Amino acid sequence: MSEVKNNSKSSSVQKVSSDPEEQSSSEDNSSSESSSSDTNTKSSELDFTRITDGNFNGLSYNWQEVAVAGTGLHGDQGLQWSQDPADLTNHLNIRDDQISDGSIRLDKIGIEQDGNDLDVVYSEQHGVLTAAIKDDEVEDAVHNATVKFYPKGVSIDSQFNNGVKDDTSTDRIVFWTSNNSYTEIFAHK
């Protein structure tokens, strides 16, 4: 897994990988593990390098919330998915230097949630870019959070239910918080 770390105390971006093969493959945003989706991801609008540099202006096209999930959503047990329009109430807010679902904000140096600004670490695995709160700051967070970027052709790593399906024909951005495992999927429309 290749990893990009951003630290609020420094504006430099450091790419880290323990695998020499991954170091060379990370330059083209593909790994041997995701070679089956190479053709699809190359036509994606998601530019992982720009995103890890904190430049989100390449994402400013139409996004729509297409599914949400949460533990006990609608009183059911376990993680429940929904595409009910009454549940799809959030909008993706994109500025040149940040992206937000209204509750979680991601920028170059951190994830802000519940009033806490926490350092972010980026990692890329299986063709998916993940922005997560740094391990040493997770305990300072009220809730853990991630933002994942799924290019078209790459499946979301979740077990869907209630008729919800993953549309791999488009780019998707997934916001997740540990607060009831609340998850939102935004799709490029």
GROMACS .gro file of C-alpha atoms in nm:
model
  189
    1MET     CA    1   0.000   0.000   0.000
    2SER     CA    2   0.141   0.341  -0.084
    3GLU     CA    3   0.080   0.614   0.162
    4VAL     CA    4   0.091   0.993   0.153
    5LYS     CA    5   0.107   1.173   0.484
    6ASN     CA    6   0.006   1.533   0.542
    7ASN     CA    7   0.086   1.700   0.871
    8SER     CA    8  -0.050   2.040   0.975
    9LYS     CA    9   0.287   2.130   1.123
   10SER     CA   10   0.448   2.102   0.779
   11SER     CA   11   0.315   2.171   0.434
   12SER     CA   12   0.535   1.911   0.267
   13VAL     CA   13   0.387   1.591   0.131
   14GLN     CA   14   0.584   1.274   0.187
   15LYS     CA   15   0.510   0.959  -0.011
   16VAL     CA   16   0.588   0.641   0.178
   17SER     CA   17   0.588   0.284   0.054
   18SER     CA   18   0.755  -0.028   0.184
   19ASP     CA   19   0.725  -0.209  -0.150
   20PRO     CA   20   0.959  -0.095  -0.433
   21GLU     CA   21   0.714  -0.227  -0.694
   22GLU     CA   22   0.436  -0.014  -0.547
   23GLN     CA   23   0.664   0.292  -0.549
   24SER     CA   24   0.695   0.274  -0.926
   25SER     CA   25   0.330   0.184  -0.983
   26SER     CA   26   0.202   0.463  -0.759
   27GLU     CA   27   0.324   0.715  -1.015
   28ASP     CA   28   0.046   0.613  -1.253
   29ASN     CA   29  -0.212   0.560  -0.974
   30SER     CA   30  -0.246   0.190  -1.043
   31SER     CA   31  -0.119  -0.115  -0.863
   32SER     CA   32  -0.086  -0.474  -0.967
   33GLU     CA   33  -0.385  -0.547  -0.744
   34SER     CA   34  -0.610  -0.316  -0.946
   35SER     CA   35  -0.482  -0.394  -1.294
   36SER     CA   36  -0.817  -0.540  -1.395
   37SER     CA   37  -0.975  -0.195  -1.362
   38ASP     CA   38  -0.687   0.002  -1.524
   39THR     CA   39  -0.887   0.080  -1.836
   40ASN     CA   40  -1.182   0.214  -1.639
   41THR     CA   41  -0.984   0.417  -1.385
   42LYS     CA   42  -0.776   0.597  -1.647
   43SER     CA   43  -1.091   0.760  -1.783
   44SER     CA   44  -1.190   0.870  -1.431
   45GLU     CA   45  -1.213   1.237  -1.335
   46LEU     CA   46  -1.050   1.158  -0.998
   47ASP     CA   47  -0.689   1.280  -0.995
   48PHE     CA   48  -0.537   1.124  -0.683
   49THR     CA   49  -0.223   1.339  -0.699
   50ARG     CA   50  -0.421   1.663  -0.704
   51ILE     CA   51  -0.648   1.541  -0.424
   52THR     CA   52  -0.354   1.449  -0.196
   53ASP     CA   53  -0.205   1.792  -0.271
   54GLY     CA   54  -0.527   1.950  -0.140
   55ASN     CA   55  -0.647   2.063  -0.482
   56PHE     CA   56  -1.014   1.970  -0.522
   57ASN     CA   57  -1.109   2.202  -0.810
   58GLY     CA   58  -1.089   1.909  -1.054
   59LEU     CA   59  -1.390   1.757  -0.872
   60SER     CA   60  -1.622   2.049  -0.931
   61TYR     CA   61  -1.871   1.871  -1.151
   62ASN     CA   62  -2.219   1.741  -1.066
   63TRP     CA   63  -2.236   1.507  -0.766
   64GLN     CA   64  -2.548   1.352  -0.617
   65GLU     CA   65  -2.597   1.167  -0.291
   66VAL     CA   66  -2.715   0.824  -0.406
   67ALA     CA   67  -2.712   0.609  -0.091
   68VAL     CA   68  -2.666   0.629   0.285
   69ALA     CA   69  -2.612   0.367   0.553
   70GLY     CA   70  -2.608   0.356   0.929
   71THR     CA   71  -2.628   0.112   1.214
   72GLY     CA   72  -2.994   0.082   1.304
   73LEU     CA   73  -3.112   0.308   1.020
   74HIS     CA   74  -3.494   0.312   1.032
   75GLY     CA   75  -3.488   0.099   1.348
   76ASP     CA   76  -3.352  -0.211   1.175
   77GLN     CA   77  -3.064  -0.406   1.325
   78GLY     CA   78  -2.711  -0.390   1.187
   79LEU     CA   79  -2.582  -0.171   0.908
   80GLN     CA   80  -2.873  -0.075   0.683
   81TRP     CA   81  -2.846   0.091   0.341
   82SER     CA   82  -3.107   0.326   0.195
   83GLN     CA   83  -3.177   0.507  -0.131
   84ASP     CA   84  -3.499   0.660   0.001
   85PRO     CA   85  -3.510   1.025  -0.117
   86ALA     CA   86  -3.609   1.125   0.238
   87ASP     CA   87  -3.270   0.995   0.357
   88LEU     CA   88  -3.068   1.156   0.077
   89THR     CA   89  -3.057   1.509   0.214
   90ASN     CA   90  -2.690   1.611   0.200
   91HIS     CA   91  -2.497   1.784  -0.074
   92LEU     CA   92  -2.131   1.760  -0.164
   93ASN     CA   93  -1.965   2.100  -0.117
   94ILE     CA   94  -1.649   2.145  -0.320
   95ARG     CA   95  -1.412   2.439  -0.306
   96ASP     CA   96  -1.067   2.463  -0.460
   97ASP     CA   97  -0.904   2.373  -0.128
   98GLN     CA   98  -1.160   2.151   0.046
   99ILE     CA   99  -1.447   1.906   0.010
  100SER     CA  100  -1.730   1.853   0.260
  101ASP     CA  101  -2.053   1.662   0.310
  102GLY     CA  102  -2.172   1.919   0.566
  103SER     CA  103  -2.045   1.720   0.866
  104ILE     CA  104  -1.695   1.615   0.763
  105ARG     CA  105  -1.454   1.853   0.588
  106LEU     CA  106  -1.136   1.735   0.414
  107ASP     CA  107  -0.859   1.973   0.313
  108LYS     CA  108  -0.486   1.941   0.245
  109ILE     CA  109  -0.381   1.910   0.607
  110GLY     CA  110  -0.670   1.752   0.786
  111ILE     CA  111  -1.016   1.624   0.847
  112GLU     CA  112  -1.244   1.851   1.048
  113GLN     CA  113  -1.534   1.687   1.226
  114ASP     CA  114  -1.730   1.792   1.534
  115GLY     CA  115  -1.512   2.105   1.564
  116ASN     CA  116  -1.184   1.910   1.574
  117ASP     CA  117  -0.914   1.963   1.310
  118LEU     CA  118  -0.710   1.644   1.288
  119ASP     CA  119  -0.414   1.554   1.067
  120VAL     CA  120  -0.490   1.336   0.767
  121VAL     CA  121  -0.304   1.048   0.610
  122TYR     CA  122  -0.374   0.940   0.251
  123SER     CA  123  -0.332   0.585   0.130
  124GLU     CA  124  -0.403   0.414  -0.199
  125GLN     CA  125  -0.494   0.049  -0.220
  126HIS     CA  126  -0.684  -0.154  -0.480
  127GLY     CA  127  -0.736   0.160  -0.690
  128VAL     CA  128  -0.906   0.351  -0.406
  129LEU     CA  129  -0.769   0.669  -0.243
  130THR     CA  130  -0.849   0.695   0.129
  131ALA     CA  131  -0.812   1.003   0.347
  132ALA     CA  132  -0.817   0.906   0.715
  133ILE     CA  133  -0.741   1.063   1.050
  134LYS     CA  134  -0.381   0.981   1.148
  135ASP     CA  135  -0.360   0.689   1.390
  136ASP     CA  136  -0.202   0.893   1.667
  137GLU     CA  137  -0.491   1.143   1.655
  138VAL     CA  138  -0.787   0.903   1.633
  139GLU     CA  139  -0.825   0.898   2.011
  140ASP     CA  140  -0.849   1.282   2.007
  141ALA     CA  141  -1.144   1.263   1.767
  142VAL     CA  142  -1.500   1.246   1.892
  143HIS     CA  143  -1.564   1.002   1.606
  144ASN     CA  144  -1.329   0.846   1.353
  145ALA     CA  145  -1.382   0.947   0.990
  146THR     CA  146  -1.264   0.868   0.638
  147VAL     CA  147  -1.324   1.000   0.289
  148LYS     CA  148  -1.270   0.749   0.007
  149PHE     CA  149  -1.242   0.819  -0.364
  150TYR     CA  150  -1.358   0.537  -0.594
  151PRO     CA  151  -1.287   0.580  -0.965
  152LYS     CA  152  -1.532   0.429  -1.209
  153GLY     CA  153  -1.471   0.059  -1.252
  154VAL     CA  154  -1.363   0.008  -0.889
  155SER     CA  155  -1.618  -0.152  -0.654
  156ILE     CA  156  -1.701  -0.006  -0.313
  157ASP     CA  157  -1.589  -0.240  -0.035
  158SER     CA  158  -1.921  -0.277   0.146
  159GLN     CA  159  -2.196  -0.533   0.180
  160PHE     CA  160  -2.504  -0.358   0.045
  161ASN     CA  161  -2.860  -0.453   0.140
  162ASN     CA  162  -3.217  -0.328   0.095
  163GLY     CA  163  -3.179  -0.327  -0.284
  164VAL     CA  164  -2.890  -0.078  -0.283
  165LYS     CA  165  -2.627  -0.155  -0.547
  166ASP     CA  166  -2.289  -0.003  -0.630
  167ASP     CA  167  -2.284   0.178  -0.966
  168THR     CA  168  -1.927   0.125  -1.086
  169SER     CA  169  -1.996   0.308  -1.413
  170THR     CA  170  -1.921   0.642  -1.245
  171ASP     CA  171  -1.679   0.800  -0.995
  172ARG     CA  172  -1.792   0.791  -0.630
  173ILE     CA  173  -1.687   0.967  -0.310
  174VAL     CA  174  -1.774   0.799   0.020
  175PHE     CA  175  -1.784   0.980   0.355
  176TRP     CA  176  -1.782   0.757   0.665
  177THR     CA  177  -1.793   0.832   1.036
  178SER     CA  178  -1.775   0.589   1.324
  179ASN     CA  179  -2.085   0.755   1.471
  180ASN     CA  180  -2.331   0.468   1.399
  181SER     CA  181  -2.108   0.377   1.102
  182TYR     CA  182  -2.290   0.648   0.909
  183THR     CA  183  -2.188   0.632   0.543
  184GLU     CA  184  -2.280   0.850   0.244
  185ILE     CA  185  -2.213   0.775  -0.121
  186PHE     CA  186  -2.195   1.063  -0.368
  187ALA     CA  187  -2.183   0.973  -0.738
  188HIS     CA  188  -2.068   1.179  -1.035
  189LYS     CA  189  -2.375   1.252  -1.245
   0.00000   0.00000   0.00000
